[in-house]
Short mmCIF file of C-alpha atoms and ligand atoms in Angstrom, two decimals:
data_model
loop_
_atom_site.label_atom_id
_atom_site.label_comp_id
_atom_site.label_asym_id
_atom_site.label_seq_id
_atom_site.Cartn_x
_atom_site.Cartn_y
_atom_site.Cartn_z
CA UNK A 1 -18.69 2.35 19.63
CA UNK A 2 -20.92 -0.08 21.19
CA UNK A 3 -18.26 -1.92 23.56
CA UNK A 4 -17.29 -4.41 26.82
CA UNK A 5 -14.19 -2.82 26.92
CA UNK A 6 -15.50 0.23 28.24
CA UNK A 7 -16.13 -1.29 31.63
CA UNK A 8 -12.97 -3.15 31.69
CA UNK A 9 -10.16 -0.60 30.70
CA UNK A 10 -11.53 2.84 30.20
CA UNK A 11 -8.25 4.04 28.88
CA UNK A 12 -8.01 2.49 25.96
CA UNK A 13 -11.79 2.42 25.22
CA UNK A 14 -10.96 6.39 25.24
CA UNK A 15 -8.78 6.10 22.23
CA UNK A 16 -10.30 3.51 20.17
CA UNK A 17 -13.67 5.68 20.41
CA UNK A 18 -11.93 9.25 19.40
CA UNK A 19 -9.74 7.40 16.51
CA UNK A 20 -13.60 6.17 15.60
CA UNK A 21 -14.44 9.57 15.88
CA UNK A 22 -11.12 10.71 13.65
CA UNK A 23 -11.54 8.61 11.05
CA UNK A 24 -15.52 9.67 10.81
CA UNK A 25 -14.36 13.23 10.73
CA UNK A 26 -11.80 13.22 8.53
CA UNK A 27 -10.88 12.94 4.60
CA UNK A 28 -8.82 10.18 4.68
CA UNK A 29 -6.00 10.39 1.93
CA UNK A 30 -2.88 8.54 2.55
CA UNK A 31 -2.45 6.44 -0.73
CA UNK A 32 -1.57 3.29 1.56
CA UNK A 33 -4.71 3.21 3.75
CA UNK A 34 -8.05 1.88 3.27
CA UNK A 35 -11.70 0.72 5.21
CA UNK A 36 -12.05 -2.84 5.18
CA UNK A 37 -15.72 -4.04 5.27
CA UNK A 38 -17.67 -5.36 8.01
CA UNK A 39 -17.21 -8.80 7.21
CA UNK A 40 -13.20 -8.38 7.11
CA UNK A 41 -13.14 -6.44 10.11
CA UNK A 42 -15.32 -9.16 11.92
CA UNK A 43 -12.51 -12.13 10.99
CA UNK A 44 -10.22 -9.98 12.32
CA UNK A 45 -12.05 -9.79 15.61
CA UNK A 46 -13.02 -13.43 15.94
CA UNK A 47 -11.55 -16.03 17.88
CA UNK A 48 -8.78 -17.28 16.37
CA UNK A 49 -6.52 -14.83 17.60
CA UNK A 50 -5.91 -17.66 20.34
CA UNK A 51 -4.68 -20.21 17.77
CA UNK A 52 -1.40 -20.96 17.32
CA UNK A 53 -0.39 -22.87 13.75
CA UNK A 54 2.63 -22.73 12.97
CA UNK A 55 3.08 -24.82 10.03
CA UNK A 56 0.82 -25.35 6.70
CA UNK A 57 -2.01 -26.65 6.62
CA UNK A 58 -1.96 -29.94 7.14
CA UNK A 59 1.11 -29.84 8.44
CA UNK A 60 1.25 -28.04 11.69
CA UNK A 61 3.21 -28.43 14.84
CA UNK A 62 0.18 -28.16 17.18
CA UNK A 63 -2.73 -29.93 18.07
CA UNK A 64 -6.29 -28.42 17.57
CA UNK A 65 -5.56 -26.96 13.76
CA UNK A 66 -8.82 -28.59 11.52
CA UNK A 67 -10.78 -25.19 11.51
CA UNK A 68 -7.48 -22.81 10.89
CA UNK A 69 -6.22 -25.22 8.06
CA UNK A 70 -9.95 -24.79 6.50
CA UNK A 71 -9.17 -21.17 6.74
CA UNK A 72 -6.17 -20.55 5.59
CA UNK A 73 -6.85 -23.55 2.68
CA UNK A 74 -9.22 -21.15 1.44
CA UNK A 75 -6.51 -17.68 1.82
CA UNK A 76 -4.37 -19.43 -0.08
CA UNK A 77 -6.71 -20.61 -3.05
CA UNK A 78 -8.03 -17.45 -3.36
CA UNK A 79 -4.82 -15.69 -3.52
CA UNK A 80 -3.88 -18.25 -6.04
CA UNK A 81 -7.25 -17.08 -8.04
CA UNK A 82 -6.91 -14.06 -7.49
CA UNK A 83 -3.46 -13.46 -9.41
CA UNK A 84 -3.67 -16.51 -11.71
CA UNK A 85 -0.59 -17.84 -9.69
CA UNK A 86 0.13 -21.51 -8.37
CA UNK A 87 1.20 -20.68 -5.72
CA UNK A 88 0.35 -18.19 -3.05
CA UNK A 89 1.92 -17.96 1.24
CA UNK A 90 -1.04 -15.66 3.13
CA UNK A 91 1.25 -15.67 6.61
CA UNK A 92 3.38 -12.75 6.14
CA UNK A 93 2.78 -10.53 8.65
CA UNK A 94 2.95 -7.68 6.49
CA UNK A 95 4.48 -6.39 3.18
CA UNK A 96 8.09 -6.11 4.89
CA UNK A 97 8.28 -9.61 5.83
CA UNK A 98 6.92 -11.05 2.61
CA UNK A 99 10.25 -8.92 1.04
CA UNK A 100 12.10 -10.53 3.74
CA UNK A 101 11.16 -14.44 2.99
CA UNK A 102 12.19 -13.71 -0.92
CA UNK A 103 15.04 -12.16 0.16
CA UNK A 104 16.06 -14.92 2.00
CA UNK A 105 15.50 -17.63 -0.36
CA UNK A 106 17.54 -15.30 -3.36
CA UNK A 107 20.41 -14.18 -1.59
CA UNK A 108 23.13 -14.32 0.97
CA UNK A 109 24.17 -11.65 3.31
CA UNK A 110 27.31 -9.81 1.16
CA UNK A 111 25.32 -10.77 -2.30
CA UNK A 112 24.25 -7.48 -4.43
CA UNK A 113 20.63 -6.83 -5.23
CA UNK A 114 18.83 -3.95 -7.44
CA UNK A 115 16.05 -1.66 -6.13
CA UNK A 116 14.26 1.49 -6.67
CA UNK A 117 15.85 4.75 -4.95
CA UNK A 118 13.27 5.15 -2.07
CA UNK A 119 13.64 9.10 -3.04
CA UNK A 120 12.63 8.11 -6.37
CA UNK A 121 9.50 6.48 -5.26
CA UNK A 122 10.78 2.85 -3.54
CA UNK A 123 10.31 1.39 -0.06
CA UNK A 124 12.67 0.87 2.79
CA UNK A 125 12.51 -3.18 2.04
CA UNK A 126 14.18 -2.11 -1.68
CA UNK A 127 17.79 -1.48 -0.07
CA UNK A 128 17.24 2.02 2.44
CA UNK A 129 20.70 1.79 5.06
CA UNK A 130 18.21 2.11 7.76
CA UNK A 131 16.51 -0.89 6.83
CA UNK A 132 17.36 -4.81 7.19
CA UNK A 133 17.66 -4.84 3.14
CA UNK A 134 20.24 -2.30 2.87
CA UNK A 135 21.88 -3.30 6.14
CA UNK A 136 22.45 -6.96 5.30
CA UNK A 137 22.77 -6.81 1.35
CA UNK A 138 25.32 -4.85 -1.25
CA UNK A 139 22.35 -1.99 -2.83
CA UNK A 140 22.33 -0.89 -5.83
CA UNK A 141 19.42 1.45 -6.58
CA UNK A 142 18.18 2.96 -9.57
CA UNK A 143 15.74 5.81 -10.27
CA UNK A 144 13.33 7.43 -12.24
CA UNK A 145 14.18 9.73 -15.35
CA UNK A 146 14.37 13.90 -14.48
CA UNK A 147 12.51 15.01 -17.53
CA UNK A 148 9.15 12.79 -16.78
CA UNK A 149 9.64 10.94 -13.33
CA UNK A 150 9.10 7.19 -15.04
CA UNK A 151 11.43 4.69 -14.18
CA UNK A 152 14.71 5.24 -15.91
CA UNK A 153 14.96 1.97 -17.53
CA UNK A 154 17.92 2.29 -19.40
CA UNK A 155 19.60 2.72 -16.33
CA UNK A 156 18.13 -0.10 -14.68
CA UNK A 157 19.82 -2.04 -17.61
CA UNK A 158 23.10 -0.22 -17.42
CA UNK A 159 23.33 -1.02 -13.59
CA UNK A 160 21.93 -4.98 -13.88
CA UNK A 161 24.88 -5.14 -16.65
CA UNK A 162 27.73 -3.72 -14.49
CA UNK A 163 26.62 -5.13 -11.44
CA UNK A 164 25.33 -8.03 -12.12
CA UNK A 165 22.60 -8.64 -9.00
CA UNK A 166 21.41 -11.81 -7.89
CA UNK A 167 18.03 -10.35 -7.82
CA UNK A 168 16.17 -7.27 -8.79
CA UNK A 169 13.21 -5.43 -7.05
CA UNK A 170 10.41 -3.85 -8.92
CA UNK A 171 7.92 -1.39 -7.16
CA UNK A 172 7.05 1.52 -5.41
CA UNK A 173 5.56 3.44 -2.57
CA UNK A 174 5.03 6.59 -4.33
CA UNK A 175 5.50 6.06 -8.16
CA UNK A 176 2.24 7.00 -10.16
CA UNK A 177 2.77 5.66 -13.32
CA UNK A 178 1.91 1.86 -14.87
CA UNK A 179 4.91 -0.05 -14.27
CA UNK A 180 6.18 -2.05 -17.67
CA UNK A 181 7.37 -5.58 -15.78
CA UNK A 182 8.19 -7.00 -19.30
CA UNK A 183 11.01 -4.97 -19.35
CA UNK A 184 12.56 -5.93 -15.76
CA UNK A 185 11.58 -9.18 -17.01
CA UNK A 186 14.16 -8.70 -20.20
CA UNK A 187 16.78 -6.97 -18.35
CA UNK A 188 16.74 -9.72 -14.95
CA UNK A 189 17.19 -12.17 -17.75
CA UNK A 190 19.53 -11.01 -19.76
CA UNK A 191 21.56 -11.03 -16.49
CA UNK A 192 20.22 -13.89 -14.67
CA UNK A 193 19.02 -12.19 -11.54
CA UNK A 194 15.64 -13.29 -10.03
CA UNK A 195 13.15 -10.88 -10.24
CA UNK A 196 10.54 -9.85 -7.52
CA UNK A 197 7.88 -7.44 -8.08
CA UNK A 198 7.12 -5.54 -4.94
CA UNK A 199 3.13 -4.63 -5.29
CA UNK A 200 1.93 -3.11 -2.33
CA UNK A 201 0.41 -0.20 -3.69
CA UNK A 202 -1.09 -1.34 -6.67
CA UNK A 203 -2.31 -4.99 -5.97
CA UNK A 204 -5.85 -3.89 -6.21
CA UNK A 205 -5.58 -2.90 -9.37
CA UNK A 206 -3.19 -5.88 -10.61
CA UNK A 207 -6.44 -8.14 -9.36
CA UNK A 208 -8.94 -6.19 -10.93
CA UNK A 209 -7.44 -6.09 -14.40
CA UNK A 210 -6.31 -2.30 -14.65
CA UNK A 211 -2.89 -2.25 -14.15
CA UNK A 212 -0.67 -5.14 -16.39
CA UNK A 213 0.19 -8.06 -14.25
CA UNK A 214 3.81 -9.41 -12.88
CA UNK A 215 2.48 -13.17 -12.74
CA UNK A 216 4.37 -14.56 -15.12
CA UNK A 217 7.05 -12.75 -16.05
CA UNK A 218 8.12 -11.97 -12.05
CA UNK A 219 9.70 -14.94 -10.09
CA UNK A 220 8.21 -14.02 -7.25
CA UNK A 221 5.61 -11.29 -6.20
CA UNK A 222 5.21 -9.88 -2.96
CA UNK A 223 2.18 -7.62 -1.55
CA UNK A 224 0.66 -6.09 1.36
CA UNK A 225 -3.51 -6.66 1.74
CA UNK A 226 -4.35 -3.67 3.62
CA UNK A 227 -3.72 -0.97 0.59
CA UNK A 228 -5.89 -1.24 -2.84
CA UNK A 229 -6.21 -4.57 -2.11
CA UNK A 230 -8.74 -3.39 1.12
CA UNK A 231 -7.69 -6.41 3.52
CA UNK A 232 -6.74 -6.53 6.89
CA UNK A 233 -2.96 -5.33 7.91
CA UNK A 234 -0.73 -7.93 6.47
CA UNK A 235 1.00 -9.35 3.25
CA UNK A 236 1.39 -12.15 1.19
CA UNK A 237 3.50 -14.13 -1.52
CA UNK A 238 2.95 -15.56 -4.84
CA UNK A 239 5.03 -17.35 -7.43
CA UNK A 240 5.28 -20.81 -9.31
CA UNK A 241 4.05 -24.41 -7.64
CA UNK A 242 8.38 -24.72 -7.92
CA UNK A 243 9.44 -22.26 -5.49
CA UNK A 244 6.86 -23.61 -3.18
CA UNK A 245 9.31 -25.93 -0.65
CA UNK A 246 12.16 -22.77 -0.54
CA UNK A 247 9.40 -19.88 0.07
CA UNK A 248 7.63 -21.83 2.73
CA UNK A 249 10.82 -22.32 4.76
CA UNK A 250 11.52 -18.58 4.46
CA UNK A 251 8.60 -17.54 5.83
CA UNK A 252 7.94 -20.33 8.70
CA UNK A 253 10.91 -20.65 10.42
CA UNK A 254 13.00 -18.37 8.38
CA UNK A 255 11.05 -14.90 9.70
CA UNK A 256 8.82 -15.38 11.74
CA UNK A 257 7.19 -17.95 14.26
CA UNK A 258 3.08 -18.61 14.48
CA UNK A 259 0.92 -17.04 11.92
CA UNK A 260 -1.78 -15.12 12.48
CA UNK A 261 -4.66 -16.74 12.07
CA UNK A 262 -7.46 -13.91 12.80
CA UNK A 263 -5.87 -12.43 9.93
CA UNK A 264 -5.84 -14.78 7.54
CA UNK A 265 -9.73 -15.54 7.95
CA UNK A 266 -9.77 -11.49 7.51
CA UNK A 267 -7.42 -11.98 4.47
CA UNK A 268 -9.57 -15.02 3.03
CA UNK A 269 -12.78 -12.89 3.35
CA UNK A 270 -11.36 -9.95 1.41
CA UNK A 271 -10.09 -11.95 -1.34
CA UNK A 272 -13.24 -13.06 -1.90
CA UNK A 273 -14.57 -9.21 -2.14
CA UNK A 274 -11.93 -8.87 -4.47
CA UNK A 275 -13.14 -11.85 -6.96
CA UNK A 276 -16.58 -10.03 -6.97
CA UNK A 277 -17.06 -7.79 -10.29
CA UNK A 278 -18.03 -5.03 -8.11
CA UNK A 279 -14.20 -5.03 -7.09
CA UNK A 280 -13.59 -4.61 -10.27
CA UNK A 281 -15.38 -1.31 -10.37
CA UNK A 282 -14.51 -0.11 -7.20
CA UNK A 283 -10.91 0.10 -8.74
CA UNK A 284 -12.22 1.92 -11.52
CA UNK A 285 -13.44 4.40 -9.47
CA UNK A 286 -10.36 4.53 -7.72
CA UNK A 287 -8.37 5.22 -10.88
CA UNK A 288 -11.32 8.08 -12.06
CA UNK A 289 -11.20 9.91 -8.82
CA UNK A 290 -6.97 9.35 -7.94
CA UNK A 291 -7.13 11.24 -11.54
CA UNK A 292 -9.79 13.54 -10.41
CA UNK A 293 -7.84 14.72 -7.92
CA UNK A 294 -4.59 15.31 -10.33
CA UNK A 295 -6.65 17.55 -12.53
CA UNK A 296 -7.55 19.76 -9.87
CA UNK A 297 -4.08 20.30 -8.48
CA UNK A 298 -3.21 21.07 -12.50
CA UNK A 299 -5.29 23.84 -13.29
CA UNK A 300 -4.58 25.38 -9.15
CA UNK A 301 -0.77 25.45 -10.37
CA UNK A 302 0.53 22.94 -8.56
CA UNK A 303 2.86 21.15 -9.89
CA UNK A 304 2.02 16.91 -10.24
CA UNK A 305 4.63 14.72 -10.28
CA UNK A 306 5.03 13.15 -13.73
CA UNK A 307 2.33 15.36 -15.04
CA UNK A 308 -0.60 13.16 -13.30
CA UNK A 309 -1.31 9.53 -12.52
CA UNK A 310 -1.94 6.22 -13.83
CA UNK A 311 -3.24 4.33 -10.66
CA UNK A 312 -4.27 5.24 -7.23
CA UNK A 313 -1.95 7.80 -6.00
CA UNK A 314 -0.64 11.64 -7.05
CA UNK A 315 2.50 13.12 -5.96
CA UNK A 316 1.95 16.66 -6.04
CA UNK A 317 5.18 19.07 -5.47
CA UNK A 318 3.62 22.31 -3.04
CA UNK A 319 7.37 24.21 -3.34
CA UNK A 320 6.23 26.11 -6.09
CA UNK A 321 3.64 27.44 -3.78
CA UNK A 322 6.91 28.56 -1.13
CA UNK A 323 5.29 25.70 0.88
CA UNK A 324 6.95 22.48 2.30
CA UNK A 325 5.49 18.76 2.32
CA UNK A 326 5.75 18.90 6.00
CA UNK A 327 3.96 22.62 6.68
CA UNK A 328 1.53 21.23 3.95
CA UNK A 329 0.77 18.15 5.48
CA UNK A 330 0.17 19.61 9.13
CA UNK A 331 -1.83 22.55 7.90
CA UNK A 332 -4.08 20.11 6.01
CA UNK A 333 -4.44 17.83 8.98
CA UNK A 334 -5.48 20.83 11.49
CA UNK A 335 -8.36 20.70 8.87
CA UNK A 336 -9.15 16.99 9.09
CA UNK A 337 -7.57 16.59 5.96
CA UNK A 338 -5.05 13.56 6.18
CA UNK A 339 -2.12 13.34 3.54
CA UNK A 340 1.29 12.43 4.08
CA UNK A 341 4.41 14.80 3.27
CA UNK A 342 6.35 12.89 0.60
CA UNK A 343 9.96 13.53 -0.90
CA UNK A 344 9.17 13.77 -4.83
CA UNK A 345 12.24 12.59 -6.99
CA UNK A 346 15.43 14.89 -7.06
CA UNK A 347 13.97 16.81 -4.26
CA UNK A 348 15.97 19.80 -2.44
CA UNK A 349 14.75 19.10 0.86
CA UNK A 350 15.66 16.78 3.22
CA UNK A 351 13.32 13.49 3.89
CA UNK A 352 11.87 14.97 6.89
CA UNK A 353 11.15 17.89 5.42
CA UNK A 354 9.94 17.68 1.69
CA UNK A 355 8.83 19.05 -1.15
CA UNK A 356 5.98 16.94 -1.78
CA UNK A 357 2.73 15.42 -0.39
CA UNK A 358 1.13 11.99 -1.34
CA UNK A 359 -2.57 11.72 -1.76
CA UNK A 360 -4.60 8.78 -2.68
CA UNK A 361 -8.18 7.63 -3.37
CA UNK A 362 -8.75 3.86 -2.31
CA UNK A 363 -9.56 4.80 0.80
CA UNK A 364 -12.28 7.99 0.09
CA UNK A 365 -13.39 5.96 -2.80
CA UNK A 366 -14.08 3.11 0.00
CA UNK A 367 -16.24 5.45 1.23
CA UNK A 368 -18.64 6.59 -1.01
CA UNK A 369 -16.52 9.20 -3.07
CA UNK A 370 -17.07 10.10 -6.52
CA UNK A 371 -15.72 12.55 -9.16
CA UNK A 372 -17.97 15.48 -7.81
CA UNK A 373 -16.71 14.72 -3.79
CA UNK A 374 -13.07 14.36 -5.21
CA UNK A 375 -13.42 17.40 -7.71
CA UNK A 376 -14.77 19.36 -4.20
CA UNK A 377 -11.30 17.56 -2.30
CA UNK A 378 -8.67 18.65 -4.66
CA UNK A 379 -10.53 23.04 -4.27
CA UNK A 380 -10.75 22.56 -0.45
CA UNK A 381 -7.04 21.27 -0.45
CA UNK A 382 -5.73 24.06 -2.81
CA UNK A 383 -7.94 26.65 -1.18
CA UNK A 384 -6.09 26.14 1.92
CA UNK A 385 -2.42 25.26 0.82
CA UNK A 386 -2.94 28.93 -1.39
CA UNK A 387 -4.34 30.86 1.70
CA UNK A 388 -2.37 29.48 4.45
CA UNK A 389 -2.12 32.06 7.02
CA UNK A 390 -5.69 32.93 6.54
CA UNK A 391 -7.53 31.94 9.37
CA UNK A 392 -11.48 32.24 7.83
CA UNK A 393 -10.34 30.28 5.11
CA UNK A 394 -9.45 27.31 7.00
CA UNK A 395 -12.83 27.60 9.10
CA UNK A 396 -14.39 27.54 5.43
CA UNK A 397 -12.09 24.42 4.43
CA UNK A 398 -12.94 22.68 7.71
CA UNK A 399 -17.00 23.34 6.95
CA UNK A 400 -16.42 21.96 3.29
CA UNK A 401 -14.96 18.39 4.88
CA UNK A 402 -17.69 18.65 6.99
CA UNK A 403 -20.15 18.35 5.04
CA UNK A 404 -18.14 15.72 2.98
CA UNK A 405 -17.69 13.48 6.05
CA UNK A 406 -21.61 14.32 6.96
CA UNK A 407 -22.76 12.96 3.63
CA UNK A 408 -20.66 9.52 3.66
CA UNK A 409 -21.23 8.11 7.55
CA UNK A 410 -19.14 5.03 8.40
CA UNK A 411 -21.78 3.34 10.29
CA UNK A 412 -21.78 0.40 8.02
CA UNK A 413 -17.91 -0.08 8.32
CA UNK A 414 -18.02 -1.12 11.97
CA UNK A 415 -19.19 -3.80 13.91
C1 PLP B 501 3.66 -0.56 2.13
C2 PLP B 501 4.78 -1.20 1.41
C3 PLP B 501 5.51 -2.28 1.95
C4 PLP B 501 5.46 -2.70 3.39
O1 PLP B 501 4.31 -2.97 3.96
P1 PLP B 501 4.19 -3.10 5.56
O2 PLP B 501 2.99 -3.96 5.69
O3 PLP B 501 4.05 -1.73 6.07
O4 PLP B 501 5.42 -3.77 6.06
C5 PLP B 501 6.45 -2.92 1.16
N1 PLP B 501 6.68 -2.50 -0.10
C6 PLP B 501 6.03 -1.47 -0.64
C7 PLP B 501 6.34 -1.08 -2.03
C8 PLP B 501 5.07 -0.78 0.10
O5 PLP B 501 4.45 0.28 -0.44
#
């Protein structure tokens, strides 16, 4: 790290430089992370940081706007393009305040709303206690089936029928299977609810054409940028040209204050990646080596949730190795091997605990990875999770993601 701040504040030039370091070193695998590229990550560093806009474009509060309205003119468009919507908000700060907006233009506090059991593979925004959606509206959540972990959508009908939501939430932090939106679409119709699709996770592939797409059949859709999507930390909204006036006041003033406008020119710049056919095959590759990775785990023994993946991510259950998510994911980081521990659906063990780990391969696939690397990733993670308390195995496992991280530098990711 070539850097000014080194002679201005030595502290934190020390951390920025080791997580450099850490992330160089390391086999990246949590299913929500990603590298952007050099161009993102140089938007996100440029001067607008000192802009404030609150507003639209065209329409903003302060003086001094013309070059941020330019910029986030062209976020918007290309979000627009990007999903086939008409219309698209690029100022949520991130994926829990783009659920936020929608849920304030859908419902009142008191009114009852449908989401995906967080244990069963939802996020904290679909209706957790501990989180503003489950503190402010009536939950009801719904899960996946126990014979092959996909969404129980019979039960998602039952529930919309005797509860009768105002809106239901579609989407998942840890679910590995194509999601089948016409079917919320039926059911949030047959009980007039709204319907939001929460894509997060799998925007990247929504955009590239390998997963089927919400737009459409969702009244509103709701992503982060930073996951498959490989944008800067943030998220966004889409929907109809009609919901335009309500979703607008729900972001700006309804959660939050000035946008940030070094992210949008860092969102603008990735959506453009992400219109490029080689997007389209970087998600591909993603798909490949996410299934790569599930095959592996197979034939070791382990046990994969649902029996593999569809997309980007694998849930894998390590308790049939006597193992826990959390021992799993700490032994696996002492080797530079990042996962998270993950609760898998009707798991014994309590959230902080686990059964399971997540793995993904945006971010590895980012990086250079193919199905040889990620066929060598899935042994090097079983060797160790089988030989735990073996200490020469781990100094092999720590060689093996040596030479992995040795053959893919991450020179051309930084400024
Ligand atoms: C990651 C995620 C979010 C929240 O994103 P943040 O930017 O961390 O707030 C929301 N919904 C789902 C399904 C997610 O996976």
């Amino acid at each position: 790290m070539n850097s000014f701040i080194e002679s201005q504040d030595t502290e934190v030039f020390e951390a920025l430089k080791k997580e450099d370091e850490r992330q160089e070193s390391s086999l990246e695998l949590i299913a929500s992370e990603n590298f952007v590229s050099r161009a993102v990550l140089e938007a996100y560093h440029s001067s607008l940081t000192n802009k404030y806009a609150e507003g639209y474009p065209g329409k903003r509060y302060y003086n001094g706007c013309e070059n941020a309205d330019t910029i986030e003119q062209l976020a918007i468009d290309r979000a627009k393009q990007m999903f086939g919507s008409t219309y698209a908000n690029v100022q949520p700060h991130s994926g829990a305040q783009a659920n936020m907006a929608v849920f304030l233009a859908c419902l009142n506090p008191g009114d009852t709303f449908m989401g995906m059991n967080l244990a069963h593979g939802g996020h904290l925004t679909h209706g957790s206690p501990v989180n503003f959606s489950g503190r402010t509206y009536k939950v009801v959540s719904y899960g996946v089936r126990q014979d092959n972990h996909r969404i129980d959508y019979e039960e998602v009908e039952k529930l919309a029928k005797a509860n009768k939501p105002k809106l239901i939430v579609v989407g998942g932090s840890a679910y590995p299977r194509i999601i089948d939106f016409n079917r919320f679409g039926e059911i949030a119709k047959s009980v007039d609810a709204k319907l939001l699709a929460d894509v997060a996770h799998i925007s990247g592939l929504i955009v590239a054409g390998l997963h089927p797409s919400p737009i459409g059949i969702c009244d509103f859709v709701t992503t982060t940028t930073h996951k498959t999507l490989r944008g800067p930390r943030g998220g966004i909204i889409l929907s109809q040209s009609e919901n335009e006036k309500i979703l607008n006041s729900r972001v700006f003033p309804g959660v939050q204050g000035g946008p940030l406008m070094h992210v949008i020119a860092a969102k603008a710049v990735a959506f453009k990646e992400a219109l490029q056919p080689s997007f389209k095959e970087y998600i591909a590759r993603v798909i490949e080596n996410a299934n790569t990775l599930s095959e592996v785990f197979l034939k070791r023994g382990y046990r994969v949730i649902s029996g593999g993946t569809d997309n980007h991510l694998v849930l894998v259950d390590v308790s049939v190795k006597g193992i826990t998510g959390l021992d799993a994911a700490n032994k696996l980081d002492e080797a530079h091997i990042t996962v998270n521990k993950n609760g898998i659906p009707f798991d014994e063990k309590p959230p902080a605990v686990t059964s399971g780990i997540r793995l993904g391969s945006p971010a590895l696939t980012t990086r250079g990875f193919g199905k040889l690397e990620f066929e060598r990733v899935g042994q090097l993670i079983c060797d160790l999770l089988d030989n735990l308390s073996d200490e020469s195995t781990k100094i092999k496992v720590k060689q093996g993601v040596k030479e992995l991280t040795d053959k893919y530098p991450m020179a051309h990711f930084k400024l």
